[in-house]
Coordinates of C-alpha atoms and ligand atoms in Angstrom, one line a residue:
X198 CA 253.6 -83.2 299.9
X199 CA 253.8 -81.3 296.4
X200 CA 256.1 -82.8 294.4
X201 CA 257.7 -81.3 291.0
X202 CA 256.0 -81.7 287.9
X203 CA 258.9 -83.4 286.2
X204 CA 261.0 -86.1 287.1
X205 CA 263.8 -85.4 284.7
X206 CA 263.5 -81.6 283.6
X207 CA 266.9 -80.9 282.5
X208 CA 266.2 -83.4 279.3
X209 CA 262.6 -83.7 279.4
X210 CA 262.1 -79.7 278.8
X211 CA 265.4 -79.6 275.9
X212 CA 264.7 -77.3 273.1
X213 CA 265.4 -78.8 269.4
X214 CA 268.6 -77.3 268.9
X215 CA 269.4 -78.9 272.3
X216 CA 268.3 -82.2 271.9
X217 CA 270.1 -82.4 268.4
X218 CA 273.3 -81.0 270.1
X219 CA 273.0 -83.9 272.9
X220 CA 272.4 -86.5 270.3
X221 CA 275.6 -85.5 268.0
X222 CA 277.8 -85.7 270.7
X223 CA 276.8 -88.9 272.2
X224 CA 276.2 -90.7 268.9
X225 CA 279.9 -89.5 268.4
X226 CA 279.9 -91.2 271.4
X227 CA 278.5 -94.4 270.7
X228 CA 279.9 -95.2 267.2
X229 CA 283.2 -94.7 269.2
X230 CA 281.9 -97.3 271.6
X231 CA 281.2 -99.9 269.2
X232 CA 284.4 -100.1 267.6
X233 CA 285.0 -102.4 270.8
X234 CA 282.2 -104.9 269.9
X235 CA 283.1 -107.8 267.6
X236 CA 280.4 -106.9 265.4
X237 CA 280.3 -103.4 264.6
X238 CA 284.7 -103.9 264.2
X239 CA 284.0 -105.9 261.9
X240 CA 281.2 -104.1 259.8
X241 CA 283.0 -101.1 260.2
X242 CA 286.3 -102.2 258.8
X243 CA 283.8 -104.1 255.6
X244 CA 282.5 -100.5 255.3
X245 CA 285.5 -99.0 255.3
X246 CA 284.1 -96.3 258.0
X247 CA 286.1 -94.0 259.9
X248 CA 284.1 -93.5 263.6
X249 CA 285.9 -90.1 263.3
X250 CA 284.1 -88.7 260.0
X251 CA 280.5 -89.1 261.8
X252 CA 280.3 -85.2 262.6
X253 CA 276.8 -84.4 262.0
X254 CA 273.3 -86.1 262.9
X255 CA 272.6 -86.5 259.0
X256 CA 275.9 -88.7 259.2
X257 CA 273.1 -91.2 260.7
X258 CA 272.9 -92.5 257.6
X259 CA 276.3 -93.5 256.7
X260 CA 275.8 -96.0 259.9
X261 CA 274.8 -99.7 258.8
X262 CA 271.9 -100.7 260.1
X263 CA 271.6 -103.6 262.5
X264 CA 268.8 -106.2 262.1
X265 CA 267.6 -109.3 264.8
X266 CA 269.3 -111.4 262.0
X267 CA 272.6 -109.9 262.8
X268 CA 271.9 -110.3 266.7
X269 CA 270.7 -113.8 265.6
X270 CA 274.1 -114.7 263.8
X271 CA 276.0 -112.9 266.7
X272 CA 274.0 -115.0 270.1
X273 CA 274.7 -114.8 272.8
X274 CA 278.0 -111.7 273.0
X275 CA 279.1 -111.0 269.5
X276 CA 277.6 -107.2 270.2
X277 CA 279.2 -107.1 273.4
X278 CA 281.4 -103.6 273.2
X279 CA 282.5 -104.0 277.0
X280 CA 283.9 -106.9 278.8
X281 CA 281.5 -109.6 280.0
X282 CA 282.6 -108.6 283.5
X283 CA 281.3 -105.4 282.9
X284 CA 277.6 -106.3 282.5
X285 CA 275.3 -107.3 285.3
X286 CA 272.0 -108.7 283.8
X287 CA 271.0 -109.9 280.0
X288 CA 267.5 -110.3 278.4
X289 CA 267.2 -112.7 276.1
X290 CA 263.9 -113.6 273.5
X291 CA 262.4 -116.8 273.4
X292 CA 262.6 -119.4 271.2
X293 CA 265.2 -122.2 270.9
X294 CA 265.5 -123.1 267.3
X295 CA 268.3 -120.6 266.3
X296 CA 266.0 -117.3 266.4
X297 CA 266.6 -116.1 270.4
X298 CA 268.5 -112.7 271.0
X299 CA 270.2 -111.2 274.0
X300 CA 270.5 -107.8 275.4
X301 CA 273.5 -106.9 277.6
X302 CA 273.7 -104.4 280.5
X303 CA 276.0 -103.2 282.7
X304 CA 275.1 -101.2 285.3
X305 CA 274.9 -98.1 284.1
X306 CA 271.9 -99.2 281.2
X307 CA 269.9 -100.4 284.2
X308 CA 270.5 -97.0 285.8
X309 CA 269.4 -95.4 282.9
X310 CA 266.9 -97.4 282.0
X311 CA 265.2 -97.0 285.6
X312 CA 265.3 -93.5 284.9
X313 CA 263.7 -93.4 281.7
X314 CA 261.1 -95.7 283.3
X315 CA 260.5 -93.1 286.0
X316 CA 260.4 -90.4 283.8
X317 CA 257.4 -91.8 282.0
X318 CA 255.8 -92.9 284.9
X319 CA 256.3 -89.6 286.6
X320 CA 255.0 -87.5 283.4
X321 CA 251.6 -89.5 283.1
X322 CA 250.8 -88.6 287.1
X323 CA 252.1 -90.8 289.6
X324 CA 254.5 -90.3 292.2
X325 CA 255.5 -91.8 295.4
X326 CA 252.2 -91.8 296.8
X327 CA 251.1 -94.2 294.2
X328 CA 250.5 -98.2 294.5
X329 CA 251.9 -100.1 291.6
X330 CA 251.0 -103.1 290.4
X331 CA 252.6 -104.9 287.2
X332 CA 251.2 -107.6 285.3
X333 CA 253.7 -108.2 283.0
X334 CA 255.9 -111.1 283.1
X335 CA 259.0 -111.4 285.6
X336 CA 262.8 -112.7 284.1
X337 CA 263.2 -112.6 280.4
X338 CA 260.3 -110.2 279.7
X339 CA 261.5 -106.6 280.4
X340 CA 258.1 -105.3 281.3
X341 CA 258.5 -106.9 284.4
X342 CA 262.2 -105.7 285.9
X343 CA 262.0 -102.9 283.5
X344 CA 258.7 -101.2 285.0
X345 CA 259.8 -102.9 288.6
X346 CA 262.9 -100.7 288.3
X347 CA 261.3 -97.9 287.2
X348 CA 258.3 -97.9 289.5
X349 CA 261.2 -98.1 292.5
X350 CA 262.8 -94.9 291.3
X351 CA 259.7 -93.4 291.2
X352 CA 259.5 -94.3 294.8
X353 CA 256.0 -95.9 294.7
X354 CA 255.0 -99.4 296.7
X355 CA 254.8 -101.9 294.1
X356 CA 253.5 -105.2 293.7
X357 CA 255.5 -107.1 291.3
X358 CA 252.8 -109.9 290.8
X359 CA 254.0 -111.1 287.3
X360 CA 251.6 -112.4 284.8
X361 CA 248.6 -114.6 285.3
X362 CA 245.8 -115.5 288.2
X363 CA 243.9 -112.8 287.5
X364 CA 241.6 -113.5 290.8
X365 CA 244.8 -113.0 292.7
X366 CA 245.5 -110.0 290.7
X367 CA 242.1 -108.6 291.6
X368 CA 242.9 -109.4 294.9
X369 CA 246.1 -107.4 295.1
X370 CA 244.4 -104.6 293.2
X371 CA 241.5 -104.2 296.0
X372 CA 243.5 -105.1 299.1
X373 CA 246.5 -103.2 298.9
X374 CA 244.8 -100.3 297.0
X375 CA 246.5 -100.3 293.6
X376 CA 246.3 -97.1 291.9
X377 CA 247.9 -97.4 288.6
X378 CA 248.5 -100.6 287.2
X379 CA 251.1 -102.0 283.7
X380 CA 249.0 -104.6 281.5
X381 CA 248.8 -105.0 278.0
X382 CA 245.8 -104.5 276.5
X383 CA 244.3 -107.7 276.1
X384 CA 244.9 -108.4 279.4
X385 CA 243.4 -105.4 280.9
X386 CA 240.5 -106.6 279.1
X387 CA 240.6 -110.1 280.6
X388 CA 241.2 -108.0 284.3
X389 CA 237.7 -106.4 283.2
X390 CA 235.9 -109.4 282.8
X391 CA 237.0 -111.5 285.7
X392 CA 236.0 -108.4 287.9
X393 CA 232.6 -108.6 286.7
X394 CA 232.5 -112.1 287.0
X395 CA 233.2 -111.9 290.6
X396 CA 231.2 -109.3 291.3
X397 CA 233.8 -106.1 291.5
X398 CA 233.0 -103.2 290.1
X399 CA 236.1 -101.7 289.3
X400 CA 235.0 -97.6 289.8
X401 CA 233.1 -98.6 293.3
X402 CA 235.6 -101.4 294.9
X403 CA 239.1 -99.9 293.5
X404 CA 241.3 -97.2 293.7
X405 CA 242.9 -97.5 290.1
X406 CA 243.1 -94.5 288.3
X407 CA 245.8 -95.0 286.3
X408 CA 246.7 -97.8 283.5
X409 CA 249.7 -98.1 281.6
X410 CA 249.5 -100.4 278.7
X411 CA 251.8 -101.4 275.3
X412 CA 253.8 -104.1 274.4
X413 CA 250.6 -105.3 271.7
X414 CA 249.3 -103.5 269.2
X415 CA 245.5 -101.7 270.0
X416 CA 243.4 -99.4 268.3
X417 CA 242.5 -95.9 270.0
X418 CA 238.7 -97.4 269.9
X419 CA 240.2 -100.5 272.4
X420 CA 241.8 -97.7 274.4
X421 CA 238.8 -95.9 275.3
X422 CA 237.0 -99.4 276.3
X423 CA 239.6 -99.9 278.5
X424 CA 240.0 -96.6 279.9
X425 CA 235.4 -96.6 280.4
X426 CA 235.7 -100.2 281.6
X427 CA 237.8 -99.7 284.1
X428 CA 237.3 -96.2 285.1
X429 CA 241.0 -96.0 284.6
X430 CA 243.6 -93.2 282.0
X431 CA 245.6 -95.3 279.8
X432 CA 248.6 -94.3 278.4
X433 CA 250.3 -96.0 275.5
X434 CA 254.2 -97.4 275.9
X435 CA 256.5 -98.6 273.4
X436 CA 259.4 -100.6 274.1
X437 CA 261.3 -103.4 272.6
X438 CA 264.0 -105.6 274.3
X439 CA 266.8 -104.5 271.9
X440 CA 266.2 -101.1 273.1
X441 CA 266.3 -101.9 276.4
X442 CA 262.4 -102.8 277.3
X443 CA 260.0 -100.2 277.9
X444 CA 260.4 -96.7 278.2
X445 CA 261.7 -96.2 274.7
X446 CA 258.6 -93.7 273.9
X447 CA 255.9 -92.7 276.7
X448 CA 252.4 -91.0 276.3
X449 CA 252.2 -88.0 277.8
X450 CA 248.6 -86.5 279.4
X451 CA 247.6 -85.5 276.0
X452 CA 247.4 -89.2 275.1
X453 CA 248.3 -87.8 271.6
X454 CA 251.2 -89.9 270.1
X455 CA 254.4 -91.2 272.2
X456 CA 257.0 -89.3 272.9
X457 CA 260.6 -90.7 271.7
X458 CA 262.8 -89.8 274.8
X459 CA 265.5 -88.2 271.9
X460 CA 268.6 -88.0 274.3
X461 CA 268.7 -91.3 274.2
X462 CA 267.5 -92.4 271.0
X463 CA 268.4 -91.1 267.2
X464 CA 264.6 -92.1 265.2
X465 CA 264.5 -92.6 262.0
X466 CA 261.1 -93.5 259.5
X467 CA 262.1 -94.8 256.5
X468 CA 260.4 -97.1 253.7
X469 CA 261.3 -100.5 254.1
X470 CA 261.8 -101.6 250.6
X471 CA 264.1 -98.4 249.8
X472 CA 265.3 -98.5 253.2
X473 CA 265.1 -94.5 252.3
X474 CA 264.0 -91.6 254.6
X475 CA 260.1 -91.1 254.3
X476 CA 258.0 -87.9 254.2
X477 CA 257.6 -86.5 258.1
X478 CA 254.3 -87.5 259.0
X479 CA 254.4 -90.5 256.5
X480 CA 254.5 -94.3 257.8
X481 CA 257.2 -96.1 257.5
X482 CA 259.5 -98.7 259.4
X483 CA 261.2 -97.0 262.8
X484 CA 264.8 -97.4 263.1
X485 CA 266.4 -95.9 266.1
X486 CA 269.9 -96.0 267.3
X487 CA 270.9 -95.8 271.1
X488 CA 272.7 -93.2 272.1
X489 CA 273.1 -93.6 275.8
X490 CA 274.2 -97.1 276.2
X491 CA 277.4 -99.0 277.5
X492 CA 277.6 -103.1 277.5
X493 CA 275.1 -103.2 273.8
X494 CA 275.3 -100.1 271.8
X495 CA 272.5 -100.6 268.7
X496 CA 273.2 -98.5 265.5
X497 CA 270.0 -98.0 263.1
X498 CA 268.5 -101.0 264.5
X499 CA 265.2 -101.6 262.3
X500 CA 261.9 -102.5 264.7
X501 CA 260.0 -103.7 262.0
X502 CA 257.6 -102.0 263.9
X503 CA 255.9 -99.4 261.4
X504 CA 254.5 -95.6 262.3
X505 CA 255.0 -92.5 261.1
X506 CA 256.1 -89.3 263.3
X507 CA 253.0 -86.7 264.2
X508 CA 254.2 -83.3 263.1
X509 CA 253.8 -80.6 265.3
X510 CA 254.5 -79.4 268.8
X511 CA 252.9 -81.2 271.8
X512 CA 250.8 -79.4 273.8
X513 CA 252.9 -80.4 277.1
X514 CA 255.5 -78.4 276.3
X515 CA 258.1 -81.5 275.4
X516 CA 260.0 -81.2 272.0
X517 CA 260.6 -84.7 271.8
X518 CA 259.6 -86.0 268.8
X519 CA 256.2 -88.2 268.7
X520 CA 255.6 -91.1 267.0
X521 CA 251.9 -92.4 266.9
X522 CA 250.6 -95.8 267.3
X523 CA 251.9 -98.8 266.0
X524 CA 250.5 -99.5 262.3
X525 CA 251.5 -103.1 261.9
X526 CA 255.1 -105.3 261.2
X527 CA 257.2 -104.8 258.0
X528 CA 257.5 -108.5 258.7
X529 CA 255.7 -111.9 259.6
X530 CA 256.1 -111.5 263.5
X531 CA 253.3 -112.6 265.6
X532 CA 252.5 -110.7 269.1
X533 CA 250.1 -113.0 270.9
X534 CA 249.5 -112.2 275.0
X535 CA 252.6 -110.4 275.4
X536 CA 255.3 -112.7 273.7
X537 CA 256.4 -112.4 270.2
X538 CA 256.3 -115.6 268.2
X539 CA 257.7 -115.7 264.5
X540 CA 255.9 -118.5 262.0
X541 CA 259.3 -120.1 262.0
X542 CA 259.3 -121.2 265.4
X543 CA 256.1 -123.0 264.5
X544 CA 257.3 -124.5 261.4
X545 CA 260.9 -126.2 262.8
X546 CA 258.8 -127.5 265.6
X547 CA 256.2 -129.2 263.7
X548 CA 258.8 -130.0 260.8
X549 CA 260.0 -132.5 263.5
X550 CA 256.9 -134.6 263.2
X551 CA 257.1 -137.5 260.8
X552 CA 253.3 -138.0 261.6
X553 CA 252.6 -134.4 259.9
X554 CA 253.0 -133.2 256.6
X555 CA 254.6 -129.6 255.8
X556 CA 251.1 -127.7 255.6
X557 CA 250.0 -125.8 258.3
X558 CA 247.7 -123.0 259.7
X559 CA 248.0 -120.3 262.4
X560 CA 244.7 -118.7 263.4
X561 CA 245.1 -115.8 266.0
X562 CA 241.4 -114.7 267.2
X563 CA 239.9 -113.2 270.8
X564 CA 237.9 -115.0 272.3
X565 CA 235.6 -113.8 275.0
X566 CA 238.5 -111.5 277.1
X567 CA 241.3 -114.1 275.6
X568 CA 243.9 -114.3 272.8
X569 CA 244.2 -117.7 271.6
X570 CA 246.5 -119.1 268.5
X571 CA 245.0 -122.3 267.3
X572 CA 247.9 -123.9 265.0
X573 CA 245.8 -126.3 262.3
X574 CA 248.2 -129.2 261.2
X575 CA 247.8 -131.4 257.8
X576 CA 248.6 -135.2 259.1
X577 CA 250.6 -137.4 256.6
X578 CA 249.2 -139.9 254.4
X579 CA 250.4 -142.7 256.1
X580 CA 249.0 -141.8 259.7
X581 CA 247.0 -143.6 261.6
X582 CA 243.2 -142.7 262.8
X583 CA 243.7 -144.1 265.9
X584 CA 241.6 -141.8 268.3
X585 CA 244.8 -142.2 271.2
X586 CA 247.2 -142.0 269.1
X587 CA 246.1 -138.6 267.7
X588 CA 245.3 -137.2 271.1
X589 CA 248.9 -138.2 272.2
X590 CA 250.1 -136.5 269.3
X591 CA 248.4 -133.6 269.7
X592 CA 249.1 -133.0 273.2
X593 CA 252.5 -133.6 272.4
X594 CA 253.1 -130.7 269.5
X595 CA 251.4 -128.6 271.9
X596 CA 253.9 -129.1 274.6
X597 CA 256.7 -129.0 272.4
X598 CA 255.4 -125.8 270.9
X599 CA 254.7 -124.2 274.6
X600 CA 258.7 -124.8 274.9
X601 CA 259.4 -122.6 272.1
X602 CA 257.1 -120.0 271.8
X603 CA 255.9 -119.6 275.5
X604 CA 252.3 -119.8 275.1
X605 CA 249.7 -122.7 274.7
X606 CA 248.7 -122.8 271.4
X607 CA 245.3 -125.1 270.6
X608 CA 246.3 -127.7 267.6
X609 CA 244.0 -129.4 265.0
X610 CA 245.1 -132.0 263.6
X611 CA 243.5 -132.3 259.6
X612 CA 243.6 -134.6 256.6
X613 CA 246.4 -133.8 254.2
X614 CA 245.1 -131.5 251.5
X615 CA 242.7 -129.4 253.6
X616 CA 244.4 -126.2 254.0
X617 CA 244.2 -123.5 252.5
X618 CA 246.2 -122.2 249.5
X619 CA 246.1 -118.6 247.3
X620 CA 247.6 -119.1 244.1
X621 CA 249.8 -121.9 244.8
X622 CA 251.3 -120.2 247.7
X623 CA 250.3 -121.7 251.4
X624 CA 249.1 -119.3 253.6
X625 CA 250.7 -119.8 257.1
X626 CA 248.5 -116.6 259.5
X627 CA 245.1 -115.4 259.5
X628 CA 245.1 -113.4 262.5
X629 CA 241.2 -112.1 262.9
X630 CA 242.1 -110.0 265.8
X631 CA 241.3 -106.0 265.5
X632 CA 244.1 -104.4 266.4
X633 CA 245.5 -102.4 264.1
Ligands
COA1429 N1 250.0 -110.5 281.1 C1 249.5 -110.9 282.2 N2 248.8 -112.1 282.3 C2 248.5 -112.8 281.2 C3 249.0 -112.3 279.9 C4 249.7 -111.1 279.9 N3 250.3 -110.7 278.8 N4 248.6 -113.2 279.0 C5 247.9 -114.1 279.6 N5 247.8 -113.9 280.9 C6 247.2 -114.7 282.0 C7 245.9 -115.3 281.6 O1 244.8 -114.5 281.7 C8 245.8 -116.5 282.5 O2 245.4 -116.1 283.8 P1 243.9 -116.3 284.3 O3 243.4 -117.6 283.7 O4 244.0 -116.4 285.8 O5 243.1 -115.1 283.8 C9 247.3 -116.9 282.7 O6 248.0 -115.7 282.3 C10 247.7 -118.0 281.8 O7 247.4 -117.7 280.5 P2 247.0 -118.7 279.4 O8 246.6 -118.0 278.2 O9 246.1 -119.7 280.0 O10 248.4 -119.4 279.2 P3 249.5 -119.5 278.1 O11 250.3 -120.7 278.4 O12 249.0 -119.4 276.7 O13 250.4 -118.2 278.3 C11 251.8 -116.9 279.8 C12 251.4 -118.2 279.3 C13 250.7 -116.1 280.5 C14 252.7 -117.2 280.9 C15 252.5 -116.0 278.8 O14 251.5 -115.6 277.9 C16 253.2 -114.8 279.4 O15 254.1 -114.9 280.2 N6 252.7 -113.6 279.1 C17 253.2 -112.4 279.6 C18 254.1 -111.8 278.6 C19 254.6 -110.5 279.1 O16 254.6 -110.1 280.2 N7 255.1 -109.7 278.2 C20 255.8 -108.5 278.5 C21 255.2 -107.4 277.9 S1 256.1 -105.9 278.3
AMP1430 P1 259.6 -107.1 273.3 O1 261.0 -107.1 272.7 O2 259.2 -108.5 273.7 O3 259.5 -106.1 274.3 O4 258.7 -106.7 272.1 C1 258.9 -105.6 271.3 C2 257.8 -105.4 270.3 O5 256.5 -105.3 270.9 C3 258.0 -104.2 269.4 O6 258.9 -104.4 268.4 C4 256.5 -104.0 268.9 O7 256.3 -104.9 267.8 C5 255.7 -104.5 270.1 N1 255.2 -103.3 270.9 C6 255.8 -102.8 272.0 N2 255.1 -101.8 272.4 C7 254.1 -101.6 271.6 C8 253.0 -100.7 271.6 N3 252.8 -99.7 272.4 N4 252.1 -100.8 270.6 C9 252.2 -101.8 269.6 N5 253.2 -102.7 269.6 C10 254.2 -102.6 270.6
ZN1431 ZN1 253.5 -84.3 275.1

């Protein structure tokens, strides 16, 4: 069967003018909407801002902007701008010292967001005659519903297998004929690996073809390795759980920056000292606003993440603006196999150890196909050497830290006055991975 080459061409194929006539009107739209949520009332009326005098797109910038602090102070519905009875699914972060976040949706978001899904899915090749696998997690993580949903509206079979047993993911991949596949890039990587351990050759004994990968900073030099190791097109996502989850800003097939799906998000660079507009084409922090959602509207919410905008039309016709890969954070936060950890997390957990003292280490590195964080603790004076009682402390701040940052960090446990310091100042991450 031929199918159409675009899943959504009545806002994929907008002109400029077009796409900045859409936007006005539904950020009109959703600075309306937030007057009903707690927080934005209130900032508003602090501001003294009329919804009513936002009448062009540069108004932007009389908008606050909205940071994970605010979401922080506001957990769990202080953004809500509908009734709770309104909303049918929330997302929430992890950690459980005071830092989570959660995303509200009603209906209509997950409607949307499916459909921005599909339309990313559907402009990198596949269709309904493709076999879908995702590797991301299930429940709180949004790659997994979030692609799930999206893959469904596409109308492929998928395999929802969630994260983990790779052998059983191989499995899947060979049995059921898995053509395109969602895995970050470290764990496409690890895929690699375990194939050749057991002997699969992934060009010979699959059928995958296509890869989508994001969620974790990569170079375009990992990219390629991925794409030659597996014999596979990758296509970079970006997608955060504040805006939803994934399908923020897509790849298209000229794998030449991501597309920012502008009907429903206003992007914005800007320095984040200044908190100023940068140059087009310059990096800076992205800020974006949504423009096309009900239960959690999000006004000049700063990502953190930085990137700059590549000028210039895209080949593929789209006039959505690009934005190229991620640079690096405008602040401390930790992506480690999927999950983002803060340094804080770490601290209030081991802070609760009267066996340590305050000094400690974070070292992120790849090993063989694997990320691993090994957290290097400074014992107190008064602790014991007691081989056991070590061990049981040991396993015991690893367990507690598994609770709040979701993956098994490997802890050393050192004399006091070991670590490292630069000019007085302890330094808390050396992440040796190459990703950037
Ligand atoms: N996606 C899929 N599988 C992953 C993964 C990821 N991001 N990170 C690690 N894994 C795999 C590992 O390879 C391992 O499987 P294997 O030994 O069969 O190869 C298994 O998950 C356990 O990983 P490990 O590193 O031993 O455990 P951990 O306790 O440190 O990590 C996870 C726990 C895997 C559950 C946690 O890292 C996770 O849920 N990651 C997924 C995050 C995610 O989906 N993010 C969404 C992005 S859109
Ligand atoms: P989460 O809210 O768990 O989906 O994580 C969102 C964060 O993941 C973003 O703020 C980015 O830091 C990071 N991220 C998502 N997609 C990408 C990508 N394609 N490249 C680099 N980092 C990404
Ligand atoms: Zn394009």
């Amino acid at each position: 069967m031929e199918y159409p080459p675009y899943f959504n061409p009545e806002m994929e194929l907008l002109s400029r003018s077009e796409i900045e006539a859409l936007q006005l009107r539904r950020l009109r739209e959703t600075v309306e909407r937030c007057t009903q949520s707690p927080f934005y009332k209130r900032r508003f009326a602090e501001m003294k801002l009329d919804p009513e005098s936002i009448r062009s797109l540069d108004d932007v910038r009389r908008l606050p902007f909205t940071t994970k602090q605010d979401l922080r102070d506001n957990y769990p519905f202080g953004f809500a701008a509908v009734p709770l009875e309104k909303c049918i699914r929330l997302h929430s972060s992890s950690g459980t010292t005071g830092t989570p976040i959660v995303v509200l949706h009603t209906r209509k978001d997950i409607d949307e967001w499916a459909n921005a899904m599909a339309r990313c899915m559907w402009m990198v090749g596949l269709r309904p005659t493709d076999i879908f696998q995702n590797t991301s997690g299930y429940g709180m993580f949004t790659g997994g519903l979030g692609m799930q949903y999206g893959a469904e509206r596409v109308g492929m079979l998928t395999v929802p297998a969630g994260a983990g047993n790779t052998k059983r993911q191989i499995k899947f991949i060979r049995d059921f004929g898995t053509t395109a596949i969602h895995a970050i890039p470290s764990y496409a990587a690890r895929l690699y690996q375990v194939m050749q351990e057991e002997g699969v050759d992934p060009r010979r004994d699959t059928k995958l073809t296509t890869l989508l990968i994001g969620a974790e900073p990569h170079t375009e030099e990992q990219r390629r390795r991925i794409e030659e190791m597996l014999g596979v097109k990758a296509y970079n996502s970006f997608g955060m759980t504040e805006m939803c989850g994934p399908g923020v800003a897509f790849e298209c097939k000229e794998q030449k920056g991501m597309h920012v799906w502008e009907d429903n998000y206003i992007l914005e660079i800007i320095d984040p000292d200044t908190l100023e507009p940068v140059k087009e084409g310059d990096i800076g922090e992205m800020v974006l606003t949504t423009l096309n959602r009900e239960a959690m509207p999000l006004l000049r919410y700063r990502t953190h993440d930085l990137t700059r905008i590549i000028p210039g039309p895209c080949a593929c016709g789209r006039q959505h603006k690009r934005v190229d890969r991620m640079k690096g954070r405008s602040d401390d936060m930790i992506i480690l196999k999927g999950v983002n950890i803060f340094p804080m997390q770490i601290e209030q957990v081991l802070l609760q150890y009267k066996e340590l003292a305050p000094q400690y280490l974070i070292t992120l590195e790849t090993v063989g196909s694997n990320d691993d964080m090994t957290v290097e603790v400074e014992l107190n004076n008064m602790f014991t050497d007691d081989f056991g009682a070590l061990e049981a402390l040991r396993k015991s701040i690893a367990h507690s830290l598994k609770d709040e940052i979701l993956v098994t960090p490997k802890i050393k446990l050192v004399p006091n006055g070991t670590l490292p310091k630069t000019e007085g100042k302890a330094v808390r991450v050396k992440d040796l991975r190459k990703h950037y």
